[in-house]
Short mmCIF file of C-alpha atoms and ligand atoms in Angstrom, two decimals:
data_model
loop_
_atom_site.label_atom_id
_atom_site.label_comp_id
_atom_site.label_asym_id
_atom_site.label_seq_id
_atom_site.Cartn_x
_atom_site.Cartn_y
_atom_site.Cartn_z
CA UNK A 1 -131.59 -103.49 0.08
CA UNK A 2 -131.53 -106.90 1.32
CA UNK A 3 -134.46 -109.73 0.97
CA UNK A 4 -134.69 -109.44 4.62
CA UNK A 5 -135.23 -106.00 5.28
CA UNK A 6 -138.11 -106.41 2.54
CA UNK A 7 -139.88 -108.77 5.36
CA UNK A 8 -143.23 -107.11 7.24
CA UNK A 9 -141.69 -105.85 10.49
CA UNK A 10 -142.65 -107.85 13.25
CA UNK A 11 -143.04 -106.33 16.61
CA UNK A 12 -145.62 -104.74 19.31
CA UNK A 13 -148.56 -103.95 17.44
CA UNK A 14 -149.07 -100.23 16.03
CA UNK A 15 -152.69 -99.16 17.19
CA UNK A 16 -154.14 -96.78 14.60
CA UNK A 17 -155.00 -93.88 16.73
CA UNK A 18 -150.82 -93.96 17.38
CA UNK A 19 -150.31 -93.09 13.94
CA UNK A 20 -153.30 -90.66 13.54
CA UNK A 21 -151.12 -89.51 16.28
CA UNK A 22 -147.26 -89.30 14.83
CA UNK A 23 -148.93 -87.84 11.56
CA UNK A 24 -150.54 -85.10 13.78
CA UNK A 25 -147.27 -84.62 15.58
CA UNK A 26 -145.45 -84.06 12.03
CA UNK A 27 -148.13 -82.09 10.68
CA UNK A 28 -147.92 -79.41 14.22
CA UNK A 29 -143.83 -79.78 13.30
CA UNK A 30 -144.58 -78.94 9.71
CA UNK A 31 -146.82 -76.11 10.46
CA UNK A 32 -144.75 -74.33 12.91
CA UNK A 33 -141.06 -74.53 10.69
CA UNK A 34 -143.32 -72.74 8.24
CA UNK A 35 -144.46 -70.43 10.25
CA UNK A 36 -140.97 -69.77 11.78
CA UNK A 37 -139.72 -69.35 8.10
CA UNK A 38 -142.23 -67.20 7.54
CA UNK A 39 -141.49 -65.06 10.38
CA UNK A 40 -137.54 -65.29 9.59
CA UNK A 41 -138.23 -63.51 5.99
CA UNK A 42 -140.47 -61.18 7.32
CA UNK A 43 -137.24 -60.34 10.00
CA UNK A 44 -134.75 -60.68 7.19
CA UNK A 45 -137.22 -58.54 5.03
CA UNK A 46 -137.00 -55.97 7.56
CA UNK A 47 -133.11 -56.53 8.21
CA UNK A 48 -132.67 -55.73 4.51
CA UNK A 49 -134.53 -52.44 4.92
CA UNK A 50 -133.04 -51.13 7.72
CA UNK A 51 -130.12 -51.81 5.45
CA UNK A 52 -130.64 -50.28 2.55
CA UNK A 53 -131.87 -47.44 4.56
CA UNK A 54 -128.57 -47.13 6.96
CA UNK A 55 -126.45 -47.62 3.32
CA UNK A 56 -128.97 -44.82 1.85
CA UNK A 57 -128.18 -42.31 4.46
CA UNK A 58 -124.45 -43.31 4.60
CA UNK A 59 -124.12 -42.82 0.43
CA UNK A 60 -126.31 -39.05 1.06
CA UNK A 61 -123.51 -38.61 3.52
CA UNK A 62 -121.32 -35.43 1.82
CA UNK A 63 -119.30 -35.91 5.38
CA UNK A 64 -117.00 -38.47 5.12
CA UNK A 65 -117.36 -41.12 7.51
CA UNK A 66 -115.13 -43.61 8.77
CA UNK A 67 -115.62 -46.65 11.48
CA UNK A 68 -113.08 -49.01 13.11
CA UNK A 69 -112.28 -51.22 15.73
CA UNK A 70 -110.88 -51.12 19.06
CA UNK A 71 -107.30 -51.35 17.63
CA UNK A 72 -107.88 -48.48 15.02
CA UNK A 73 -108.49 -50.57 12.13
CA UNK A 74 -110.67 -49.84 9.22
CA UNK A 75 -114.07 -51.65 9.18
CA UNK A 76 -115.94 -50.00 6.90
CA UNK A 77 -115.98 -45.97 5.30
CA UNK A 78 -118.73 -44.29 3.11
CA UNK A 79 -119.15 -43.08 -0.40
CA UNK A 80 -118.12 -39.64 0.35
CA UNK A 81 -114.83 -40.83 1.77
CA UNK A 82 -114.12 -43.54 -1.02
CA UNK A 83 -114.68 -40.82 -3.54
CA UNK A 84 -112.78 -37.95 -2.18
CA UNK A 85 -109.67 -40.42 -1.72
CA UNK A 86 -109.72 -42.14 -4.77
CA UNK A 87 -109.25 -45.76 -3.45
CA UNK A 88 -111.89 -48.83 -3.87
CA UNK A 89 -114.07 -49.95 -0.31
CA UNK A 90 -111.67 -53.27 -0.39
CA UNK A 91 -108.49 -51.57 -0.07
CA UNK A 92 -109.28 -49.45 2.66
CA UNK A 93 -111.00 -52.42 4.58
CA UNK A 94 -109.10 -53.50 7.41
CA UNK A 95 -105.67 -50.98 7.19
CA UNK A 96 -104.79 -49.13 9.91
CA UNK A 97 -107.02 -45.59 10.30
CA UNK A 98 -104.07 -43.12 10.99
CA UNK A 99 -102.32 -44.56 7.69
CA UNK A 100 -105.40 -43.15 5.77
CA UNK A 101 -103.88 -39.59 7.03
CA UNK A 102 -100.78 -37.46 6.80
CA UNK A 103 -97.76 -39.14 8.58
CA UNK A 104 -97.50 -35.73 10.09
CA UNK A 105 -100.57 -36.13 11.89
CA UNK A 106 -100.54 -40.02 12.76
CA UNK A 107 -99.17 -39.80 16.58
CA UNK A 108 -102.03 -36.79 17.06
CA UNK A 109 -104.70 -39.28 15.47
CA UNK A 110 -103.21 -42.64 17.90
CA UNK A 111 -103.36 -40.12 20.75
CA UNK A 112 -107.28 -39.85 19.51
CA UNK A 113 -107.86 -42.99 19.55
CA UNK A 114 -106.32 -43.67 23.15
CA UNK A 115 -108.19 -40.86 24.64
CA UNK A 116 -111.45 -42.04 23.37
CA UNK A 117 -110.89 -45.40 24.74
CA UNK A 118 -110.58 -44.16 28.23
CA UNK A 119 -113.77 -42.72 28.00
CA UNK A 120 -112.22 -38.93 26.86
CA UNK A 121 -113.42 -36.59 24.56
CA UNK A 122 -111.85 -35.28 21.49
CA UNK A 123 -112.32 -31.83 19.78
CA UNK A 124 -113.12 -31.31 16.23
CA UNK A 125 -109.51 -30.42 14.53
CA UNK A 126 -108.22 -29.79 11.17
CA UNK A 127 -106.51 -33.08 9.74
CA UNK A 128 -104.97 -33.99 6.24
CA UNK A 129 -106.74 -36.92 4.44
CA UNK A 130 -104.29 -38.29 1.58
CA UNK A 131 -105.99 -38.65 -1.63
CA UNK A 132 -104.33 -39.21 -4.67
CA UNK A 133 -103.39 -35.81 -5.17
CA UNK A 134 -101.50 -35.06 -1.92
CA UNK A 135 -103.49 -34.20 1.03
CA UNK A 136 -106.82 -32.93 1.76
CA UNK A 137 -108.13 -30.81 4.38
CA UNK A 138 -110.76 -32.42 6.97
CA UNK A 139 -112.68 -31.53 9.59
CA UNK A 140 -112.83 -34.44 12.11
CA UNK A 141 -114.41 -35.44 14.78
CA UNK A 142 -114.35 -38.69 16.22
CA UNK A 143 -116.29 -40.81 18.91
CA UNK A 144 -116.33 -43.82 20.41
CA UNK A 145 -118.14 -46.83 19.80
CA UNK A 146 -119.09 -49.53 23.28
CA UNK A 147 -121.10 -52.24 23.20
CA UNK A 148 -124.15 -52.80 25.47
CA UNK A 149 -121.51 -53.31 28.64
CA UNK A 150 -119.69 -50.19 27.78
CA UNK A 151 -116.99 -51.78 26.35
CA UNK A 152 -115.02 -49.68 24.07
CA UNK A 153 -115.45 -51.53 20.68
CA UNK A 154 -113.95 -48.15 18.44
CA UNK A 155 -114.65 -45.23 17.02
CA UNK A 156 -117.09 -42.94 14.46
CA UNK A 157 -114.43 -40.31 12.65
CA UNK A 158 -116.87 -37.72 11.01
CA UNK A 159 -114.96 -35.71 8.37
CA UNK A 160 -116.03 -32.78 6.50
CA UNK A 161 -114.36 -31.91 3.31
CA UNK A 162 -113.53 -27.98 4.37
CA UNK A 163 -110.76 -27.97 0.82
CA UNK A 164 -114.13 -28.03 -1.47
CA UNK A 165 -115.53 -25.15 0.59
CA UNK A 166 -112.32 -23.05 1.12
CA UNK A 167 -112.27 -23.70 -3.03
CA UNK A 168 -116.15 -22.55 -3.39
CA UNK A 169 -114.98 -19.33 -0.97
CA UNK A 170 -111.66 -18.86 -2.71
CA UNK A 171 -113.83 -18.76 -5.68
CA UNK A 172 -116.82 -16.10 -4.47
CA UNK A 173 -113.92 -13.89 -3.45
CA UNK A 174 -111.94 -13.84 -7.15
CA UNK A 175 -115.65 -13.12 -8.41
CA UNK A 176 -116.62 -10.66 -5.87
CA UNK A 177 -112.55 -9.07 -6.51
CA UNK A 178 -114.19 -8.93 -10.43
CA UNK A 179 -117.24 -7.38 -10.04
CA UNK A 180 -115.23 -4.49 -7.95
CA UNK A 181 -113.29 -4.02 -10.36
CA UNK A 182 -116.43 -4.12 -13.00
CA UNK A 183 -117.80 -1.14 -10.66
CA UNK A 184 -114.74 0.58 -10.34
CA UNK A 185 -114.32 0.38 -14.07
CA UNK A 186 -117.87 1.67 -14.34
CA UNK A 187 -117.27 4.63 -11.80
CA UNK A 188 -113.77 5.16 -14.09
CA UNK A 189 -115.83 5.51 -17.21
CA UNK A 190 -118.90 7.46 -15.85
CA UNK A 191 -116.17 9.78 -14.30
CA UNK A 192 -114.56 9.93 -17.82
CA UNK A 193 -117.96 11.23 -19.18
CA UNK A 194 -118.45 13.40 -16.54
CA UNK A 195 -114.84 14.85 -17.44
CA UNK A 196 -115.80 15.48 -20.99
CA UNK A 197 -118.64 17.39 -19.89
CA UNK A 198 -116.66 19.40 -17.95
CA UNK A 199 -113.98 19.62 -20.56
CA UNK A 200 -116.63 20.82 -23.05
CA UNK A 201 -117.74 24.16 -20.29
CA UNK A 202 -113.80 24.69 -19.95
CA UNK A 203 -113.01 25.13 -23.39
CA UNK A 204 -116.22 27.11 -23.78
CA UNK A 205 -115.11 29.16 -20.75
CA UNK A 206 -111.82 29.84 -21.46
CA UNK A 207 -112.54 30.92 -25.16
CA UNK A 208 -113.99 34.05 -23.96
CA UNK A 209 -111.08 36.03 -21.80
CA UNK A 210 -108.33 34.23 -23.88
CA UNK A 211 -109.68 35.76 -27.08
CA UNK A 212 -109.79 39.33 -24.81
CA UNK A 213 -106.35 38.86 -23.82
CA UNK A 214 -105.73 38.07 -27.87
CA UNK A 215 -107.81 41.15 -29.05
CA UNK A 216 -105.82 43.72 -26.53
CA UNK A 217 -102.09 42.03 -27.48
CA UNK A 218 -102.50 43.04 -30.76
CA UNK A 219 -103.58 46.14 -30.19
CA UNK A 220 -100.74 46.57 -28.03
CA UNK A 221 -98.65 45.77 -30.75
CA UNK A 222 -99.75 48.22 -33.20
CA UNK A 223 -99.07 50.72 -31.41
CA UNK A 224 -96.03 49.62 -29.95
CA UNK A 225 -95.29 50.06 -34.17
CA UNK A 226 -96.50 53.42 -33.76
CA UNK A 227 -94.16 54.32 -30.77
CA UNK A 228 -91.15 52.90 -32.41
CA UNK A 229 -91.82 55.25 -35.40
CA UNK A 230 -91.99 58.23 -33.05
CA UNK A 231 -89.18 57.28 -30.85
CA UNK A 232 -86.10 56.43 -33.99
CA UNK A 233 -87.75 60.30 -35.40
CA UNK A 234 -86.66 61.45 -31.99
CA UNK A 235 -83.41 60.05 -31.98
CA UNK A 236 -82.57 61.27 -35.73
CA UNK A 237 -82.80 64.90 -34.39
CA UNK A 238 -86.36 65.61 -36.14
CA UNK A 239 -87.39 69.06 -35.61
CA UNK A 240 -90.14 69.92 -33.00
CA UNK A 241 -92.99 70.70 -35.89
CA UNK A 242 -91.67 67.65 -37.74
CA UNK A 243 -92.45 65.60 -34.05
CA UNK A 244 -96.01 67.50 -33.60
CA UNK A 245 -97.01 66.61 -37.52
CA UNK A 246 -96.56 62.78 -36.91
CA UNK A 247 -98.33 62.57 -33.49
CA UNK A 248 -100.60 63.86 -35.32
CA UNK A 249 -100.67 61.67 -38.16
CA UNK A 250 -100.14 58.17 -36.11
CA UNK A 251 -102.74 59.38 -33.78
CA UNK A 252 -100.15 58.93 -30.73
CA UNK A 253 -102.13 61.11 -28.18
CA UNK A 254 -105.19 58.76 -28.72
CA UNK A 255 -102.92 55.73 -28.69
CA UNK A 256 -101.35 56.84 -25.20
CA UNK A 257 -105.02 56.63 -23.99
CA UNK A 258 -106.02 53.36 -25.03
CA UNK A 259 -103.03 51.72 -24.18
CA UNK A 260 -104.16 51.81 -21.03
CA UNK A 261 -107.43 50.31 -21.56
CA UNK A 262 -105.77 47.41 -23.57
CA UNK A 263 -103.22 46.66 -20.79
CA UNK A 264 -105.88 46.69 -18.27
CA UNK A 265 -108.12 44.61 -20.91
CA UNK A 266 -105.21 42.06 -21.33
CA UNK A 267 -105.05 41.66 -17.72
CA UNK A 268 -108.77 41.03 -17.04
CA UNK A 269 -108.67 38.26 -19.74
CA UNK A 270 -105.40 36.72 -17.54
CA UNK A 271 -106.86 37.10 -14.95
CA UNK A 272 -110.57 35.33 -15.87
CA UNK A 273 -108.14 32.70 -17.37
CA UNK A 274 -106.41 32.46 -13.63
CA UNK A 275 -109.43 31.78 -11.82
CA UNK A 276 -111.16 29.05 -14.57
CA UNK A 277 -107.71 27.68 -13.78
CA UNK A 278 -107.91 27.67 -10.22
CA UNK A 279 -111.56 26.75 -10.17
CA UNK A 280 -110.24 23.34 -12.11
CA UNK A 281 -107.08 23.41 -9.79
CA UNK A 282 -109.08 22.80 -6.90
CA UNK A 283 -112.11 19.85 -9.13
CA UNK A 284 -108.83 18.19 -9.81
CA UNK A 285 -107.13 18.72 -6.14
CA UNK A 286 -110.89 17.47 -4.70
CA UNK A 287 -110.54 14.13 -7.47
CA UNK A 288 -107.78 12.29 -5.18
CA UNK A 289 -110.18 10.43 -3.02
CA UNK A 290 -108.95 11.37 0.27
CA UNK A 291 -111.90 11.31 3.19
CA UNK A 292 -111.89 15.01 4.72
CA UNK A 293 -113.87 17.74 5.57
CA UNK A 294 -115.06 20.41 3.14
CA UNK A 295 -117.51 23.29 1.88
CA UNK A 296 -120.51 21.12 0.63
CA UNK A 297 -122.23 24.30 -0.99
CA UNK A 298 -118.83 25.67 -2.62
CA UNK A 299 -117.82 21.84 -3.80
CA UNK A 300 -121.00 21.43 -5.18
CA UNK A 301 -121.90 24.93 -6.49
CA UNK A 302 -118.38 24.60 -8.72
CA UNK A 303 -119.75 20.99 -10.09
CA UNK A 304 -122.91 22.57 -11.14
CA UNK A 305 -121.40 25.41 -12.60
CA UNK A 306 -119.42 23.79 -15.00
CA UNK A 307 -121.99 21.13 -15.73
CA UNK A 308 -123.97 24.30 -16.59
CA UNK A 309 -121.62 26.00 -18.55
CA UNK A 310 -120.44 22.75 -20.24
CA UNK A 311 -124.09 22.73 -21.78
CA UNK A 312 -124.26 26.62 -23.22
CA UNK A 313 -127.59 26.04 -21.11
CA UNK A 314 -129.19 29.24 -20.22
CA UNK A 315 -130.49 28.04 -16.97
CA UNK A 316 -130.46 29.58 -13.40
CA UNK A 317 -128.60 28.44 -10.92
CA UNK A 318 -129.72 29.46 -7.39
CA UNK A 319 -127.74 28.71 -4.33
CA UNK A 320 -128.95 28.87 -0.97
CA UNK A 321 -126.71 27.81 2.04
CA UNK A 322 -126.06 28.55 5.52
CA UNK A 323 -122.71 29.69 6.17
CA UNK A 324 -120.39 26.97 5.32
CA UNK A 325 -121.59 23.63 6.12
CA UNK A 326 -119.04 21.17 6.32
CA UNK A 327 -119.40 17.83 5.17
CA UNK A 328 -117.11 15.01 5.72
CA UNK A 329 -116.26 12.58 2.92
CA UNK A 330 -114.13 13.07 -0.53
CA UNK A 331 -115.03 16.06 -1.96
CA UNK A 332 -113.97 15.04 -5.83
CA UNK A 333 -116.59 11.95 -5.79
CA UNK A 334 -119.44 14.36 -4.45
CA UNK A 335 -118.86 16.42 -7.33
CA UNK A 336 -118.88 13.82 -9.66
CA UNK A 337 -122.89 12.94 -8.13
CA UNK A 338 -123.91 16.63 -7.98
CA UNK A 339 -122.67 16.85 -12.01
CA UNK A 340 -124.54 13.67 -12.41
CA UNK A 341 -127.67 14.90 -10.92
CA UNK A 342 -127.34 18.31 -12.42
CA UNK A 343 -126.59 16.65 -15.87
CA UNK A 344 -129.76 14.71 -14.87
CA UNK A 345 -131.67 17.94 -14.23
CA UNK A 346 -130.91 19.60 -17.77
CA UNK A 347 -131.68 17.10 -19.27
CA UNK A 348 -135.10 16.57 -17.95
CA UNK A 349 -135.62 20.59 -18.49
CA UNK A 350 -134.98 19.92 -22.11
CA UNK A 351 -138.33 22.26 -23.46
CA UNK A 352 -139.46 23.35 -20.66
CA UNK A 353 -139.58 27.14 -20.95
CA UNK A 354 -138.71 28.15 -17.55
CA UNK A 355 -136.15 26.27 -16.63
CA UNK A 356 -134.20 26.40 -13.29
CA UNK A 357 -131.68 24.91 -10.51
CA UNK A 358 -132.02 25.28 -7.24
CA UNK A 359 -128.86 24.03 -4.40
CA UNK A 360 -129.72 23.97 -1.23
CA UNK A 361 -127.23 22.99 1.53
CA UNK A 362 -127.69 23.31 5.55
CA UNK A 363 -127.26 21.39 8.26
CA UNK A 364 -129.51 18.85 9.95
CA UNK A 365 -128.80 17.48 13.24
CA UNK A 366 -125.32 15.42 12.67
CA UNK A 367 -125.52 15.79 9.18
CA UNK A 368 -124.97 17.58 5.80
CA UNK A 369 -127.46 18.10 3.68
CA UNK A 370 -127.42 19.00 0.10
CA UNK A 371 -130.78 19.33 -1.93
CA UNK A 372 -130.87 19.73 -5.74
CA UNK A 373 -134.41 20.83 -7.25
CA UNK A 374 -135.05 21.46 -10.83
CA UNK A 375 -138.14 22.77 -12.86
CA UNK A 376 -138.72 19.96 -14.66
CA UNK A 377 -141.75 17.46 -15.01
CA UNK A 378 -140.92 15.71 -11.79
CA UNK A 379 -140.35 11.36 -11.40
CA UNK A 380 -143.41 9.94 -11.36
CA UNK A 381 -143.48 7.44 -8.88
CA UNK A 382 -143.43 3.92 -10.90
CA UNK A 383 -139.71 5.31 -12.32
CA UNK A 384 -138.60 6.53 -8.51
CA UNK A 385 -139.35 2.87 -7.63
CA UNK A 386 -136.25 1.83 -9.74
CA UNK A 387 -134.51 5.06 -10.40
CA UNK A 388 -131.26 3.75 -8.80
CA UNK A 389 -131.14 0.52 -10.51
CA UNK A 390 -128.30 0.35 -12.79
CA UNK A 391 -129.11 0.31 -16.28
CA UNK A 392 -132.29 1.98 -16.06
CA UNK A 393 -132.86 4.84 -18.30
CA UNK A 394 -135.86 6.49 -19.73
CA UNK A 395 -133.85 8.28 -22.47
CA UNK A 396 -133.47 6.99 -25.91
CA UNK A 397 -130.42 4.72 -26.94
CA UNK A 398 -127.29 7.03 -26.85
CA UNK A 399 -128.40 9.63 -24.52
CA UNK A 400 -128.73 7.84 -21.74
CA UNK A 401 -126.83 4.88 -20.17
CA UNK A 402 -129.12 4.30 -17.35
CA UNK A 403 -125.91 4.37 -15.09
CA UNK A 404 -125.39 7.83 -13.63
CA UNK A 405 -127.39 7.51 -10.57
CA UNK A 406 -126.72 3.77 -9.57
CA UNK A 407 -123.28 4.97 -9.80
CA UNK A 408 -123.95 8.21 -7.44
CA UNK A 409 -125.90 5.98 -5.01
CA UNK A 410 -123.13 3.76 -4.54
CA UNK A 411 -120.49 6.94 -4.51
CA UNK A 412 -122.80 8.42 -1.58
CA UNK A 413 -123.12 5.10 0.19
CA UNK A 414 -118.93 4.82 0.24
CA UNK A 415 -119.17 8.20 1.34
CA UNK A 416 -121.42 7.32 4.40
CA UNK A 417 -124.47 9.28 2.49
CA UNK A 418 -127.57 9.02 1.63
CA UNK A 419 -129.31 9.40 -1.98
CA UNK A 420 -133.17 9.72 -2.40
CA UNK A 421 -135.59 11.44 -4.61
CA UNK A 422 -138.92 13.38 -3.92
CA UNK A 423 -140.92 15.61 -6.35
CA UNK A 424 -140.71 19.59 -5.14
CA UNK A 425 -144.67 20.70 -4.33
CA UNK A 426 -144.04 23.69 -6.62
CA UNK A 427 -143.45 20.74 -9.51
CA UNK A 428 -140.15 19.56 -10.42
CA UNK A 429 -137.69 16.83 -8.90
CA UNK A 430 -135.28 16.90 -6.38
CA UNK A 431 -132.51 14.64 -5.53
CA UNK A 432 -131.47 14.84 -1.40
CA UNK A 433 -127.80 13.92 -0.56
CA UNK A 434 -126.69 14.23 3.01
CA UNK A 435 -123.31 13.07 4.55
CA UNK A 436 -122.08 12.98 7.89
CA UNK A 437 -120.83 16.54 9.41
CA UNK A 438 -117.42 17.75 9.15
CA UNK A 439 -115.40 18.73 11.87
CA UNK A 440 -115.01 22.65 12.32
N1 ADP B 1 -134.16 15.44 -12.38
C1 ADP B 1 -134.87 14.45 -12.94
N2 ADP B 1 -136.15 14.65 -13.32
C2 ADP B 1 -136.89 13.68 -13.89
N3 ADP B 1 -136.43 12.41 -14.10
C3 ADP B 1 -135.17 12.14 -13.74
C4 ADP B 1 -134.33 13.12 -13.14
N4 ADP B 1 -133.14 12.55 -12.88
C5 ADP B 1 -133.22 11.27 -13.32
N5 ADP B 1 -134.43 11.02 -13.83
C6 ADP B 1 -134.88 9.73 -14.38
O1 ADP B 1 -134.01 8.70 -13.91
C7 ADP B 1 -133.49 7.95 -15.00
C8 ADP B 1 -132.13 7.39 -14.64
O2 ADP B 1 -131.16 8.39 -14.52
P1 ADP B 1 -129.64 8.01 -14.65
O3 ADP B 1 -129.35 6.86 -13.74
O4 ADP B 1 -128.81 9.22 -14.45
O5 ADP B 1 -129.49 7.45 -16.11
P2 ADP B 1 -129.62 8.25 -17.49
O6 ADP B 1 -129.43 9.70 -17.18
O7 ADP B 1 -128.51 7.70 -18.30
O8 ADP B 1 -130.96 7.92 -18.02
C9 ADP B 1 -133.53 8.91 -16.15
O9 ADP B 1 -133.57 8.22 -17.38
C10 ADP B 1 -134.80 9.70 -15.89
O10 ADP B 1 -135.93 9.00 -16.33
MG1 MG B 2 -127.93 10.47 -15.95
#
């Protein structure tokens, strides 16, 4: 600073009031930048929230979403997209859209783009995203962007991820595929037990005649012995008192008589052995699943029998039918409910002192309907509330499984049946099964 500038100013004489003025002036100045600051961080303030809110809907975003300009470049993408391709915000920034996709696709994606800038619309297709894997499967949909004139300015691509979902489906199907095969195993085994049942009457069964047919073979063959005897006498030239004297002793004449009874013996046995056969011909013919029409009392009066039998349980078995109702539906898995539900039956008779099984089968309307009753103590009703539910059982550990009618209700429902339980008015439960009606 020089001495001059140090000098008093000289000039027209400041009044005062002039300055009271300029300081008032500054003051108003003052005042009003602060307010305008203030009002410029209450703007940015909200600026910065409607921010952070646009970026907090943008990261929720599972879609992937990607923005660019009029000439198809990137301006900015979302969390969804940078994480399902693998690649950091800054390298995506500014690069072409259609490059972000499979070069197989590119032309489809320019032709997009083009359409959408003359004011087109584009349809929702399938495209391949590369990620660092190869190529993922999108779901886009684009639209444009204008500015207040209308200008095109580019376009909003919305992409969802459809490979995560076809993954999450592919994956429901192997475990629904699993738990088929869980129930067919189930059915497989239940079947199994119901076989051993069945295998247990059939031995049982077939004891009987075969030890008939046994008894009357040897019998045969002693006197066969006998014959032979008589016969080589004959052919040495034995006198004709000689001849009498031995009938006599080997008791021919009453021989001759009851070989007739132990031939015709033999053959009952055979033929008892003949029909268990054929009975078990036709549970085994009935087991290959085909969907056709048959006797619903016969089918299910043979089940019962042998569960019966299979048991040594003394137990009555009525049947009362109309003349042959057909059913329609595979015979061999309806026998493997009506053993269930007779199995079912015997056991719930266990003690009782007047036991008994009633089948009865008619026709309602359009469809079959098969009704077993026992004589036991009924269902009360909190156990029919869940009596179909798989794995429950009111039978100690090792007796009962809990399975056997979950199983039958789904056999019945593949069967286009029915399944449901009521307690007889006479006491007693019984278990109705219809099925549609079989063609004549
Ligand atoms: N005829 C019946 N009378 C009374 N209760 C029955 C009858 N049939 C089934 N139940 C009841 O239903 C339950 C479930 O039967 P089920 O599914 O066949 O399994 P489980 O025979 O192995 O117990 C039985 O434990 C029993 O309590
Ligand atoms: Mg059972």
């Amino acid at each position: 600073m020089t001495r001059e500038s140090a000098q008093p100013i000289r000039g027209p004489q400041v009044s005062e009031d002039t300055w009271v003025e300029v300081l008032r002036s500054v003051d108003q100045t003052y005042q009003e930048l602060v307010e305008h600051q203030v009002e410029l961080e209450e703007r940015n303030a909200e600026l910065e929230g409607i921010r952070a809110f646009m970026a907090s809907v943008l990261g929720a975003m599972t879609d992937v979403l990607l923005v660019c300009g009029p000439e198809g470049q990137i301006l900015e993408v979302n969390r969804a997209f940078l994480q399902l391709s693998g690649q950091p915000r800054e390298a995506v920034r500014g690069i072409q859209l259609v490059e972000l996709f499979d070069p197989s696709e590119r032309d489809a994606l320019r032709r997009d783009l083009h359409v959408l800038r003359g004011g087109g619309v584009v349809a929702t297709v399938e495209r391949q995203l590369c990620v660092a894997a190869g190529t993922t499967p999108l779901d886009l949909s684009a639209t444009a962007r204008r500015d207040k004139r209308g200008r095109f300015i580019g376009a909003v691509l919305i992409g969802r991820p459809v490979g995560e979902l076809r993954r999450a489906y592919k994956e429901m199907e192997a475990s629904h595929r699993a738990l088929k095969e869980a129930q067919t195993q189930l059915v497989r085994s239940e079947k199994l037990a119901s076989l051993g049942r069945l295998l247990a009457g059939v031995a049982h069964e077939l004891n009987n005649p075969i030890s008939f047919v046994y008894g009357n073979a040897h019998a045969l063959e002693r006197y066969t012995a006998k014959f032979e005897t008589y016969f080589e006498r004959v052919e040495a030239g034995a006198s004709r008192d000689d001849l009498m004297a031995l009938r006599q002793e080997l008791k021919l004449d009453r021989a001759v008589r009851q070989l007739r009874s132990a031939v015709s013996g033999a053959l009952e046995g055979a033929e008892r052995v003949r029909d268990i056969v054929e009975s078990l011909r036709r549970l085994s013919a009935e087991g290959t699943g085909q969907i056709e029409t048959f006797d619903l009392a016969e089918t299910s009066k043979i089940a019962a029998q042998w569960v019966i039998k299979g048991r040594s349980a003394d137990v009555p078995l009525t049947v009362q039918a109309e003349d042959a109702v057909l059913a329609r539906g595979r015979p061999g898995h309806i026998q493997q409910v009506v053993m269930n539900l007779i199995q079912n039956a015997l056991d719930a008779m266990e003690g009782v002192a007047q036991p008994c099984i009633a089948l009865s089968v008619r026709g309602e309307g359009e469809r079959a309907v098969l009704e077993v009753g026992d004589c036991g103590p009924g269902v009360p009703e909190d156990v029919s509330l869940r009596i179909f539910d798989p794995f429950f059982t009111t039978k100690p550990v090792g007796k009962g499984t809990g399975l056997g009618l979950s199983i039958s209700y789904k056999i019945v429902e593949e069967n286009d049946g029915t399944l449901s339980v009521a307690n007889r008015p006479e006491g007693g439960a019984v278990f109705r099964l219809t099925l549609p009606l079989g063609d004549a």
